[in-house]
Amino acid sequence: MKTAGEIAEIKQSLKAKGVEYCIGAYVDIHGVPKGKVVPIEHLSHMAEGSERYTGYALDGLGQLPNEDELTSVPDLDHIIQLPWEPKIAWMPADNHFQGKPYALNTRVALQTVLKQANEMGFGFNLGIECEIYLLKRNEDGSLSVPEKDNKLTKPCYDLQGFVDQFAWLDKVSSTINALGWDLYSLDHEDGNSQYEFDFNYADALTSCDRFIFFRFMAKHYAKEMGLVATTMPKPFSDKTGTGAHFNMSLYDLKTGDNLFKHQAGSSDDPWGLGLSETGYHFIGGLLKHGRSLCAAFAPTVNSYKRLVRQGAMSYFSWAPVFNSWGSNNRTNAVRVPAGGGRCESRNADGAVNPYLAATLALAAGLEGIREKIDPRQPNEDNLYAISEEERKARGIDFLPQNLLEAVEAFDSDPFIEATLGKALKDEFVKYKLQEWNSYHLHVSQWEIDRYSTIF
């Protein structure tokens, strides 16, 4: 908590920049930002938890109608002045309950596991690759690619598609850099009118805050142009899905050194991928709980239309299907990019609640380190093409193939409850089962088209 003097200094600094209102933005179970807005003169009150919320009115925050309200406490170390409306300051916030951090808030859950890592001498760095579609909404409500002539079957890295939407790309990119996030690459991705923004990694809490704001910001700039920006995992059956790959490493709290980086001359890199023993054990923990983690990385019905080998496309999907790992091999759920020093979880998609996913990924990795879990032999083949016999012989399991299967794996793994607590685990399961049942009971146009004239 900041002192009264520190809060007063922050308030005066914000006022000098033209800020008149403050948002305390926490997220629900889905990672969707919620909050209230206070005039800048009441920042000190907000910082003390003045803003109260009925948890029962929000997804995944528990509570019954008769229970005391939640509050939100803004993190004054991560303030963003809205670039398109400088009168407003965005502040990521944590829910509190009766004066204490509220365990069902996923940002609070992440901080709990970060403290466990700190006690082991570790800090957790995270980089999230931001993939996003820029689309137009048609009169019938459907989505389509803005340019009618953008019909390439393999549009990855297409420069014409990039230049066509340069105005939006420039707004998003300029904002990222103005915020100090250090954008180092952007491109046209593998789907028509799909783009990727890669900015520098940071500590996990900061990266999760940035990802939430990125989605908010990119959608706003698209709306300004009469378009729709979406990180929906699979908006088109015949186009590539939208990932949010997690690039992870641990660092030494005392020295800042990357503890996943193989040190030249040491003998702790049996597969020569540039990872330390600590890094390999971290991956071992990710794989041990890979099936249950998938519900947090890929949290919607739509997510599992992305996690397929090919689907309705004419070529392989690039998305992971197996709970496996390897080097620069994108058919694995976990890969070690060239040069080592980090591992990448590829089943995270654009619908991810980054706080929840990061909480569980870090906890699984820490378990792998404590228990020295061996990830076993890396897989370097095209796993989309291997036979079932070969897959079984290698001991490679499928990731869940639909949301129900993923939630069942999540619910049945004792590690999940040990990490999140029973209340948060149960809230996630409740809402995701409701989502599955709603989807399962819905009669789609595909079913009408397929069955109504046959039977």
Short mmCIF file of C-alpha atoms in Angstrom, two decimals:
data_model
loop_
_atom_site.label_atom_id
_atom_site.label_comp_id
_atom_site.label_asym_id
_atom_site.label_seq_id
_atom_site.Cartn_x
_atom_site.Cartn_y
_atom_site.Cartn_z
CA MET A 1 0.00 0.00 0.00
CA LYS A 2 1.15 3.51 -0.79
CA THR A 3 1.42 6.11 1.96
CA ALA A 4 -0.88 9.12 1.97
CA GLY A 5 2.03 11.25 0.85
CA GLU A 6 2.87 8.95 -2.06
CA ILE A 7 -0.76 8.89 -3.19
CA ALA A 8 -0.90 12.69 -3.05
CA GLU A 9 2.21 12.89 -5.23
CA ILE A 10 0.72 10.47 -7.77
CA LYS A 11 -2.51 12.47 -7.83
CA GLN A 12 -0.69 15.73 -8.47
CA SER A 13 1.42 14.14 -11.20
CA LEU A 14 -1.68 12.80 -12.93
CA LYS A 15 -3.48 16.14 -12.65
CA ALA A 16 -0.48 17.84 -14.23
CA LYS A 17 -0.87 15.49 -17.20
CA GLY A 18 -4.52 16.39 -17.59
CA VAL A 19 -6.08 13.38 -15.85
CA GLU A 20 -9.53 14.06 -14.40
CA TYR A 21 -10.86 10.51 -13.82
CA CYS A 22 -9.43 7.22 -12.57
CA ILE A 23 -10.53 3.69 -13.49
CA GLY A 24 -9.81 0.84 -11.08
CA ALA A 25 -9.97 -2.08 -13.54
CA TYR A 26 -10.10 -5.60 -12.15
CA VAL A 27 -11.14 -8.67 -14.18
CA ASP A 28 -13.84 -11.30 -13.84
CA ILE A 29 -13.20 -15.04 -14.28
CA HIS A 30 -13.03 -14.58 -18.07
CA GLY A 31 -10.39 -11.84 -17.93
CA VAL A 32 -12.90 -9.15 -18.91
CA PRO A 33 -12.14 -5.81 -17.22
CA LYS A 34 -14.70 -4.37 -14.80
CA GLY A 35 -14.60 -1.40 -12.47
CA LYS A 36 -15.82 2.00 -11.41
CA VAL A 37 -14.61 5.47 -12.25
CA VAL A 38 -13.83 8.18 -9.68
CA PRO A 39 -12.83 11.81 -10.16
CA ILE A 40 -9.12 12.35 -9.60
CA GLU A 41 -9.79 14.21 -6.35
CA HIS A 42 -11.07 10.94 -4.87
CA LEU A 43 -8.05 8.84 -5.84
CA SER A 44 -6.95 8.51 -2.22
CA HIS A 45 -10.37 7.13 -1.29
CA MET A 46 -10.24 4.60 -4.14
CA ALA A 47 -6.74 3.57 -3.05
CA GLU A 48 -8.18 2.82 0.39
CA GLY A 49 -10.93 0.61 -1.08
CA SER A 50 -13.82 3.07 -1.23
CA GLU A 51 -15.36 1.51 -4.35
CA ARG A 52 -17.63 -1.39 -3.46
CA TYR A 53 -19.05 -4.11 -5.72
CA THR A 54 -21.64 -6.85 -5.47
CA GLY A 55 -19.66 -9.97 -6.31
CA TYR A 56 -22.86 -11.84 -7.11
CA ALA A 57 -23.35 -9.50 -10.10
CA LEU A 58 -20.08 -10.64 -11.70
CA ASP A 59 -18.95 -13.88 -13.31
CA GLY A 60 -16.65 -15.99 -11.19
CA LEU A 61 -16.28 -13.81 -8.11
CA GLY A 62 -18.52 -15.91 -5.93
CA GLN A 63 -20.82 -14.52 -3.24
CA LEU A 64 -24.52 -14.69 -2.53
CA PRO A 65 -26.89 -11.71 -2.57
CA ASN A 66 -26.79 -11.41 1.23
CA GLU A 67 -23.00 -11.26 1.56
CA ASP A 68 -20.81 -8.23 2.20
CA GLU A 69 -19.53 -6.37 -0.84
CA LEU A 70 -16.13 -6.57 -2.49
CA THR A 71 -13.88 -3.57 -2.94
CA SER A 72 -11.24 -2.86 -5.55
CA VAL A 73 -7.81 -1.46 -4.73
CA PRO A 74 -5.88 0.04 -7.69
CA ASP A 75 -2.26 -0.86 -8.32
CA LEU A 76 -0.69 2.59 -8.47
CA ASP A 77 2.57 1.20 -9.88
CA HIS A 78 0.92 0.24 -13.19
CA ILE A 79 -1.04 3.32 -14.26
CA ILE A 80 -1.83 3.94 -17.95
CA GLN A 81 -3.17 7.27 -19.14
CA LEU A 82 -5.59 6.44 -21.96
CA PRO A 83 -3.85 7.61 -25.17
CA TRP A 84 -7.15 8.38 -26.91
CA GLU A 85 -8.74 10.02 -23.84
CA PRO A 86 -6.01 11.54 -21.65
CA LYS A 87 -8.56 12.69 -19.07
CA ILE A 88 -8.78 9.05 -17.91
CA ALA A 89 -6.13 7.02 -16.06
CA TRP A 90 -6.46 3.22 -16.22
CA MET A 91 -5.24 1.38 -13.11
CA PRO A 92 -5.25 -2.41 -12.83
CA ALA A 93 -6.90 -3.33 -9.55
CA ASP A 94 -7.27 -6.19 -7.09
CA ASN A 95 -10.48 -7.15 -5.35
CA HIS A 96 -10.45 -7.12 -1.57
CA PHE A 97 -12.97 -8.51 0.90
CA GLN A 98 -13.30 -7.12 4.39
CA GLY A 99 -9.90 -5.47 4.11
CA LYS A 100 -7.94 -8.41 2.73
CA PRO A 101 -7.03 -9.52 -0.82
CA TYR A 102 -9.86 -11.62 -2.22
CA ALA A 103 -8.73 -15.12 -3.16
CA LEU A 104 -11.27 -15.50 -5.99
CA ASN A 105 -9.71 -12.62 -7.91
CA THR A 106 -7.30 -14.11 -10.47
CA ARG A 107 -4.83 -11.21 -10.25
CA VAL A 108 -4.64 -11.85 -6.50
CA ALA A 109 -4.13 -15.58 -7.20
CA LEU A 110 -1.18 -14.79 -9.47
CA GLN A 111 0.43 -12.63 -6.80
CA THR A 112 0.04 -15.46 -4.28
CA VAL A 113 2.00 -17.88 -6.49
CA LEU A 114 4.54 -15.18 -7.36
CA LYS A 115 5.28 -14.90 -3.64
CA GLN A 116 5.88 -18.65 -3.53
CA ALA A 117 8.32 -18.29 -6.41
CA ASN A 118 10.03 -15.39 -4.62
CA GLU A 119 10.48 -17.57 -1.53
CA MET A 120 12.38 -20.01 -3.74
CA GLY A 121 14.57 -17.14 -4.99
CA PHE A 122 12.78 -16.87 -8.35
CA GLY A 123 11.13 -14.10 -10.31
CA PHE A 124 8.84 -14.98 -13.22
CA ASN A 125 9.21 -13.31 -16.63
CA LEU A 126 6.44 -13.62 -19.19
CA GLY A 127 6.00 -12.49 -22.76
CA ILE A 128 2.60 -12.90 -24.45
CA GLU A 129 2.36 -12.88 -28.24
CA CYS A 130 -0.71 -10.84 -29.23
CA GLU A 131 -2.53 -12.21 -32.27
CA ILE A 132 -5.73 -10.47 -33.36
CA TYR A 133 -8.13 -10.28 -36.30
CA LEU A 134 -9.27 -6.95 -37.75
CA LEU A 135 -12.68 -7.49 -39.37
CA LYS A 136 -15.87 -5.80 -40.44
CA ARG A 137 -19.35 -6.61 -39.16
CA ASN A 138 -21.90 -7.18 -41.90
CA GLU A 139 -25.55 -6.13 -41.80
CA ASP A 140 -26.58 -9.67 -40.82
CA GLY A 141 -24.17 -9.61 -37.85
CA SER A 142 -21.59 -11.89 -39.43
CA LEU A 143 -17.88 -11.04 -39.57
CA SER A 144 -15.76 -10.87 -42.70
CA VAL A 145 -12.39 -9.69 -43.94
CA PRO A 146 -12.55 -5.93 -44.71
CA GLU A 147 -10.99 -6.21 -48.19
CA LYS A 148 -13.08 -8.32 -50.55
CA ASP A 149 -10.04 -9.12 -52.69
CA ASN A 150 -8.07 -10.55 -49.72
CA LYS A 151 -8.63 -14.18 -50.67
CA LEU A 152 -5.12 -15.61 -50.36
CA THR A 153 -5.14 -19.20 -49.14
CA LYS A 154 -1.83 -18.70 -47.31
CA PRO A 155 -1.64 -15.01 -46.42
CA CYS A 156 1.04 -15.28 -43.74
CA TYR A 157 3.50 -12.33 -43.87
CA ASP A 158 1.49 -10.79 -46.72
CA LEU A 159 2.66 -7.20 -47.22
CA GLN A 160 -0.41 -6.02 -49.15
CA GLY A 161 -2.66 -7.16 -46.32
CA PHE A 162 -0.37 -5.34 -43.89
CA VAL A 163 -0.35 -2.07 -45.80
CA ASP A 164 -4.13 -2.19 -46.35
CA GLN A 165 -4.69 -1.84 -42.60
CA PHE A 166 -1.66 0.30 -41.82
CA ALA A 167 -3.72 3.08 -40.22
CA TRP A 168 -4.99 0.73 -37.48
CA LEU A 169 -1.67 -1.07 -37.17
CA ASP A 170 0.13 2.23 -36.77
CA LYS A 171 -2.26 3.40 -34.04
CA VAL A 172 -1.85 0.20 -32.06
CA SER A 173 1.93 0.07 -32.59
CA SER A 174 2.47 3.73 -31.74
CA THR A 175 0.47 3.31 -28.55
CA ILE A 176 2.46 0.25 -27.52
CA ASN A 177 5.71 2.15 -27.93
CA ALA A 178 4.39 5.33 -26.31
CA LEU A 179 3.51 3.21 -23.27
CA GLY A 180 7.10 1.95 -23.11
CA TRP A 181 6.33 -1.68 -23.90
CA ASP A 182 9.01 -1.87 -26.64
CA LEU A 183 7.30 -3.26 -29.72
CA TYR A 184 9.97 -5.20 -31.58
CA SER A 185 7.98 -6.89 -34.35
CA LEU A 186 4.59 -6.96 -36.06
CA ASP A 187 3.31 -8.78 -39.11
CA HIS A 188 0.36 -10.08 -41.09
CA GLU A 189 -0.37 -13.47 -39.56
CA ASP A 190 -1.56 -16.72 -41.10
CA GLY A 191 -5.25 -15.78 -41.37
CA ASN A 192 -6.67 -13.17 -43.72
CA SER A 193 -6.65 -9.80 -41.88
CA GLN A 194 -4.99 -11.39 -38.85
CA TYR A 195 -2.03 -9.60 -37.25
CA GLU A 196 0.50 -10.18 -34.51
CA PHE A 197 2.13 -7.66 -32.19
CA ASP A 198 5.22 -8.71 -30.24
CA PHE A 199 6.45 -6.44 -27.48
CA ASN A 200 9.10 -7.07 -24.88
CA TYR A 201 8.56 -9.47 -22.01
CA ALA A 202 8.30 -8.22 -18.44
CA ASP A 203 7.57 -9.60 -15.00
CA ALA A 204 4.45 -11.75 -15.18
CA LEU A 205 2.09 -9.35 -13.39
CA THR A 206 3.06 -6.48 -15.69
CA SER A 207 2.71 -8.63 -18.82
CA CYS A 208 -0.76 -9.80 -17.78
CA ASP A 209 -1.83 -6.20 -17.11
CA ARG A 210 -0.54 -5.21 -20.53
CA PHE A 211 -2.36 -8.03 -22.30
CA ILE A 212 -5.68 -6.99 -20.74
CA PHE A 213 -5.08 -3.39 -21.79
CA PHE A 214 -3.93 -4.46 -25.27
CA ARG A 215 -7.26 -6.14 -25.99
CA PHE A 216 -9.13 -3.09 -24.68
CA MET A 217 -7.00 -0.65 -26.68
CA ALA A 218 -6.95 -2.60 -29.97
CA LYS A 219 -10.74 -2.95 -29.92
CA HIS A 220 -11.16 0.76 -29.28
CA TYR A 221 -8.99 1.78 -32.24
CA ALA A 222 -10.82 -0.67 -34.50
CA LYS A 223 -14.19 0.74 -33.42
CA GLU A 224 -12.96 4.25 -34.26
CA MET A 225 -12.50 3.02 -37.83
CA GLY A 226 -15.85 1.25 -38.05
CA LEU A 227 -14.19 -2.18 -37.73
CA VAL A 228 -14.05 -4.98 -35.19
CA ALA A 229 -10.87 -6.27 -33.56
CA THR A 230 -11.21 -9.68 -31.95
CA THR A 231 -8.95 -12.16 -30.22
CA MET A 232 -11.65 -14.83 -30.44
CA PRO A 233 -9.74 -18.12 -30.76
CA LYS A 234 -11.38 -19.27 -34.01
CA PRO A 235 -13.59 -16.72 -35.80
CA PHE A 236 -13.49 -18.66 -39.10
CA SER A 237 -13.53 -22.41 -39.58
CA ASP A 238 -11.27 -22.23 -42.65
CA LYS A 239 -8.70 -19.76 -41.29
CA THR A 240 -5.97 -20.01 -38.68
CA GLY A 241 -6.95 -19.53 -35.04
CA THR A 242 -5.75 -16.82 -32.71
CA GLY A 243 -3.09 -17.73 -30.18
CA ALA A 244 -1.61 -15.86 -27.22
CA HIS A 245 1.54 -17.89 -26.76
CA PHE A 246 3.11 -17.66 -23.30
CA ASN A 247 6.91 -17.28 -23.35
CA MET A 248 8.18 -18.04 -19.86
CA SER A 249 11.41 -18.01 -17.86
CA LEU A 250 12.53 -17.63 -14.27
CA TYR A 251 15.19 -15.19 -13.11
CA ASP A 252 17.35 -14.95 -10.01
CA LEU A 253 15.88 -12.36 -7.66
CA LYS A 254 19.32 -11.32 -6.45
CA THR A 255 21.23 -11.09 -9.72
CA GLY A 256 18.50 -10.87 -12.35
CA ASP A 257 20.14 -13.71 -14.28
CA ASN A 258 17.97 -15.88 -16.51
CA LEU A 259 17.79 -19.23 -14.70
CA PHE A 260 16.52 -21.03 -17.80
CA LYS A 261 19.57 -20.12 -19.85
CA HIS A 262 22.12 -22.90 -20.25
CA GLN A 263 25.52 -21.79 -19.07
CA ALA A 264 28.37 -22.57 -21.46
CA GLY A 265 30.61 -25.30 -20.13
CA SER A 266 28.00 -26.82 -17.79
CA SER A 267 26.65 -30.31 -18.33
CA ASP A 268 23.00 -29.67 -17.47
CA ASP A 269 21.67 -29.46 -21.05
CA PRO A 270 21.21 -33.10 -22.10
CA TRP A 271 19.25 -32.26 -25.26
CA GLY A 272 21.30 -29.27 -26.36
CA LEU A 273 18.35 -26.91 -26.61
CA GLY A 274 19.92 -24.07 -24.63
CA LEU A 275 17.98 -24.72 -21.43
CA SER A 276 19.25 -25.28 -17.91
CA GLU A 277 18.20 -28.16 -15.70
CA THR A 278 15.81 -25.73 -13.98
CA GLY A 279 14.18 -24.96 -17.33
CA TYR A 280 13.73 -28.62 -18.21
CA HIS A 281 12.18 -29.38 -14.83
CA PHE A 282 9.83 -26.41 -15.27
CA ILE A 283 8.67 -27.97 -18.56
CA GLY A 284 8.27 -31.29 -16.77
CA GLY A 285 5.77 -29.63 -14.44
CA LEU A 286 3.89 -28.05 -17.34
CA LEU A 287 3.55 -31.43 -19.03
CA LYS A 288 2.55 -33.24 -15.84
CA HIS A 289 -0.47 -30.95 -15.58
CA GLY A 290 -0.78 -30.16 -19.29
CA ARG A 291 -4.29 -31.52 -19.74
CA SER A 292 -5.71 -29.70 -16.73
CA LEU A 293 -3.85 -26.45 -17.54
CA CYS A 294 -5.48 -26.48 -20.97
CA ALA A 295 -8.82 -25.30 -19.55
CA ALA A 296 -7.16 -22.07 -18.40
CA PHE A 297 -5.05 -21.60 -21.55
CA ALA A 298 -7.95 -22.39 -23.90
CA PRO A 299 -11.05 -21.45 -21.89
CA THR A 300 -13.95 -21.39 -24.37
CA VAL A 301 -16.01 -23.73 -26.51
CA ASN A 302 -14.51 -21.98 -29.52
CA SER A 303 -10.94 -22.62 -28.30
CA TYR A 304 -11.11 -26.29 -29.23
CA LYS A 305 -11.94 -25.50 -32.83
CA ARG A 306 -8.45 -24.00 -32.91
CA LEU A 307 -6.69 -26.94 -31.21
CA VAL A 308 -6.96 -29.25 -34.22
CA ARG A 309 -4.45 -30.67 -36.67
CA GLN A 310 -6.14 -29.28 -39.77
CA GLY A 311 -9.89 -28.76 -39.55
CA ALA A 312 -11.57 -27.00 -42.49
CA MET A 313 -8.30 -25.56 -43.79
CA SER A 314 -6.30 -26.96 -46.67
CA TYR A 315 -3.11 -27.15 -44.60
CA PHE A 316 -1.99 -27.94 -41.05
CA SER A 317 -3.26 -25.59 -38.35
CA TRP A 318 -0.01 -24.78 -36.46
CA ALA A 319 -1.97 -25.29 -33.23
CA PRO A 320 -0.96 -27.88 -30.61
CA VAL A 321 -2.98 -31.05 -30.31
CA PHE A 322 -0.70 -33.11 -28.06
CA ASN A 323 0.63 -32.67 -24.54
CA SER A 324 4.20 -32.80 -25.74
CA TRP A 325 7.34 -30.68 -26.01
CA GLY A 326 10.33 -30.16 -28.26
CA SER A 327 12.63 -27.57 -29.78
CA ASN A 328 11.55 -25.17 -32.53
CA ASN A 329 8.73 -27.57 -33.44
CA ARG A 330 5.33 -25.90 -33.54
CA THR A 331 3.39 -29.16 -33.42
CA ASN A 332 4.19 -29.45 -29.69
CA ALA A 333 2.19 -27.81 -26.91
CA VAL A 334 5.45 -26.61 -25.34
CA ARG A 335 8.46 -25.65 -27.39
CA VAL A 336 11.91 -24.26 -26.72
CA PRO A 337 12.54 -21.52 -29.32
CA ALA A 338 15.92 -21.31 -31.02
CA GLY A 339 18.59 -20.11 -28.65
CA GLY A 340 16.91 -21.49 -25.55
CA GLY A 341 16.57 -19.53 -22.35
CA ARG A 342 12.77 -19.78 -22.30
CA CYS A 343 9.90 -22.10 -23.02
CA GLU A 344 6.72 -21.33 -24.90
CA SER A 345 3.25 -22.68 -24.19
CA ARG A 346 1.42 -22.72 -27.51
CA ASN A 347 -2.07 -23.77 -26.45
CA ALA A 348 -2.84 -20.39 -24.87
CA ASP A 349 -5.32 -18.52 -27.08
CA GLY A 350 -6.74 -15.03 -27.40
CA ALA A 351 -9.61 -15.70 -24.97
CA VAL A 352 -7.20 -16.46 -22.13
CA ASN A 353 -7.52 -14.83 -18.73
CA PRO A 354 -3.76 -14.22 -18.47
CA TYR A 355 -3.72 -13.97 -14.67
CA LEU A 356 -5.37 -17.37 -14.25
CA ALA A 357 -3.23 -19.09 -16.88
CA ALA A 358 0.00 -17.55 -15.56
CA THR A 359 -0.90 -18.57 -12.00
CA LEU A 360 -1.30 -22.21 -12.95
CA ALA A 361 1.63 -22.33 -15.38
CA LEU A 362 3.99 -20.90 -12.77
CA ALA A 363 2.70 -23.21 -10.03
CA ALA A 364 3.09 -26.25 -12.30
CA GLY A 365 6.60 -25.18 -13.26
CA LEU A 366 7.59 -24.65 -9.63
CA GLU A 367 6.31 -28.13 -8.82
CA GLY A 368 8.43 -29.47 -11.64
CA ILE A 369 11.50 -27.79 -10.16
CA ARG A 370 10.82 -28.92 -6.60
CA GLU A 371 10.18 -32.51 -7.68
CA LYS A 372 12.81 -32.51 -10.45
CA ILE A 373 10.27 -33.77 -12.98
CA ASP A 374 11.87 -35.14 -16.14
CA PRO A 375 10.06 -33.98 -19.30
CA ARG A 376 11.53 -37.00 -21.12
CA GLN A 377 12.71 -37.06 -24.72
CA PRO A 378 11.76 -34.00 -26.81
CA ASN A 379 9.66 -34.61 -29.94
CA GLU A 380 11.15 -33.25 -33.13
CA ASP A 381 8.88 -34.88 -35.73
CA ASN A 382 5.74 -33.48 -37.32
CA LEU A 383 3.40 -34.86 -34.68
CA TYR A 384 0.37 -34.11 -36.86
CA ALA A 385 1.54 -36.88 -39.18
CA ILE A 386 2.65 -39.67 -36.82
CA SER A 387 0.53 -42.79 -36.45
CA GLU A 388 -1.52 -43.64 -33.39
CA GLU A 389 0.82 -46.54 -32.70
CA GLU A 390 3.85 -44.24 -32.72
CA ARG A 391 2.07 -41.69 -30.51
CA LYS A 392 1.21 -44.32 -27.91
CA ALA A 393 4.70 -45.81 -28.04
CA ARG A 394 6.15 -42.40 -27.19
CA GLY A 395 3.69 -41.93 -24.34
CA ILE A 396 2.22 -38.75 -25.84
CA ASP A 397 -1.29 -37.86 -24.70
CA PHE A 398 -3.78 -35.72 -26.55
CA LEU A 399 -4.70 -32.39 -25.08
CA PRO A 400 -8.44 -32.14 -24.33
CA GLN A 401 -10.45 -32.02 -27.53
CA ASN A 402 -13.38 -29.94 -26.27
CA LEU A 403 -14.18 -27.63 -23.38
CA LEU A 404 -16.04 -30.29 -21.41
CA GLU A 405 -13.05 -32.63 -21.51
CA ALA A 406 -10.75 -29.79 -20.49
CA VAL A 407 -12.92 -28.74 -17.55
CA GLU A 408 -13.18 -32.33 -16.37
CA ALA A 409 -9.38 -32.60 -16.40
CA PHE A 410 -9.15 -29.25 -14.58
CA ASP A 411 -11.68 -30.32 -11.95
CA SER A 412 -10.13 -33.74 -11.30
CA ASP A 413 -6.50 -32.61 -10.85
CA PRO A 414 -5.79 -31.99 -7.11
CA PHE A 415 -3.03 -29.58 -8.13
CA ILE A 416 -5.61 -27.07 -9.42
CA GLU A 417 -7.43 -26.81 -6.10
CA ALA A 418 -4.15 -26.76 -4.17
CA THR A 419 -3.05 -23.78 -6.27
CA LEU A 420 -6.26 -21.78 -6.60
CA GLY A 421 -8.22 -22.87 -3.55
CA LYS A 422 -11.52 -24.71 -3.73
CA ALA A 423 -13.68 -21.59 -4.14
CA LEU A 424 -11.90 -20.20 -7.22
CA LYS A 425 -11.57 -23.64 -8.77
CA ASP A 426 -15.27 -24.31 -8.28
CA GLU A 427 -16.25 -20.93 -9.74
CA PHE A 428 -14.27 -21.61 -12.90
CA VAL A 429 -15.75 -25.08 -13.26
CA LYS A 430 -19.30 -23.78 -12.67
CA TYR A 431 -19.11 -21.07 -15.30
CA LYS A 432 -17.36 -23.22 -17.87
CA LEU A 433 -19.83 -26.07 -17.48
CA GLN A 434 -22.65 -23.55 -17.95
CA GLU A 435 -20.92 -22.37 -21.11
CA TRP A 436 -20.55 -25.92 -22.38
CA ASN A 437 -24.18 -26.83 -21.64
CA SER A 438 -25.46 -23.68 -23.31
CA TYR A 439 -23.42 -24.48 -26.41
CA HIS A 440 -24.40 -28.15 -26.39
CA LEU A 441 -28.13 -27.33 -26.21
CA HIS A 442 -28.01 -24.68 -28.92
CA VAL A 443 -29.34 -25.72 -32.33
CA SER A 444 -27.01 -24.18 -34.91
CA GLN A 445 -27.58 -23.22 -38.52
CA TRP A 446 -25.18 -26.00 -39.51
CA GLU A 447 -27.52 -28.56 -37.94
CA ILE A 448 -30.56 -27.10 -39.65
CA ASP A 449 -28.81 -27.05 -43.01
CA ARG A 450 -27.53 -30.59 -42.61
CA TYR A 451 -30.48 -32.42 -41.07
CA SER A 452 -33.75 -30.62 -41.78
CA THR A 453 -34.09 -31.85 -45.36
CA ILE A 454 -32.58 -35.32 -44.77
CA PHE A 455 -34.92 -36.60 -42.07
#
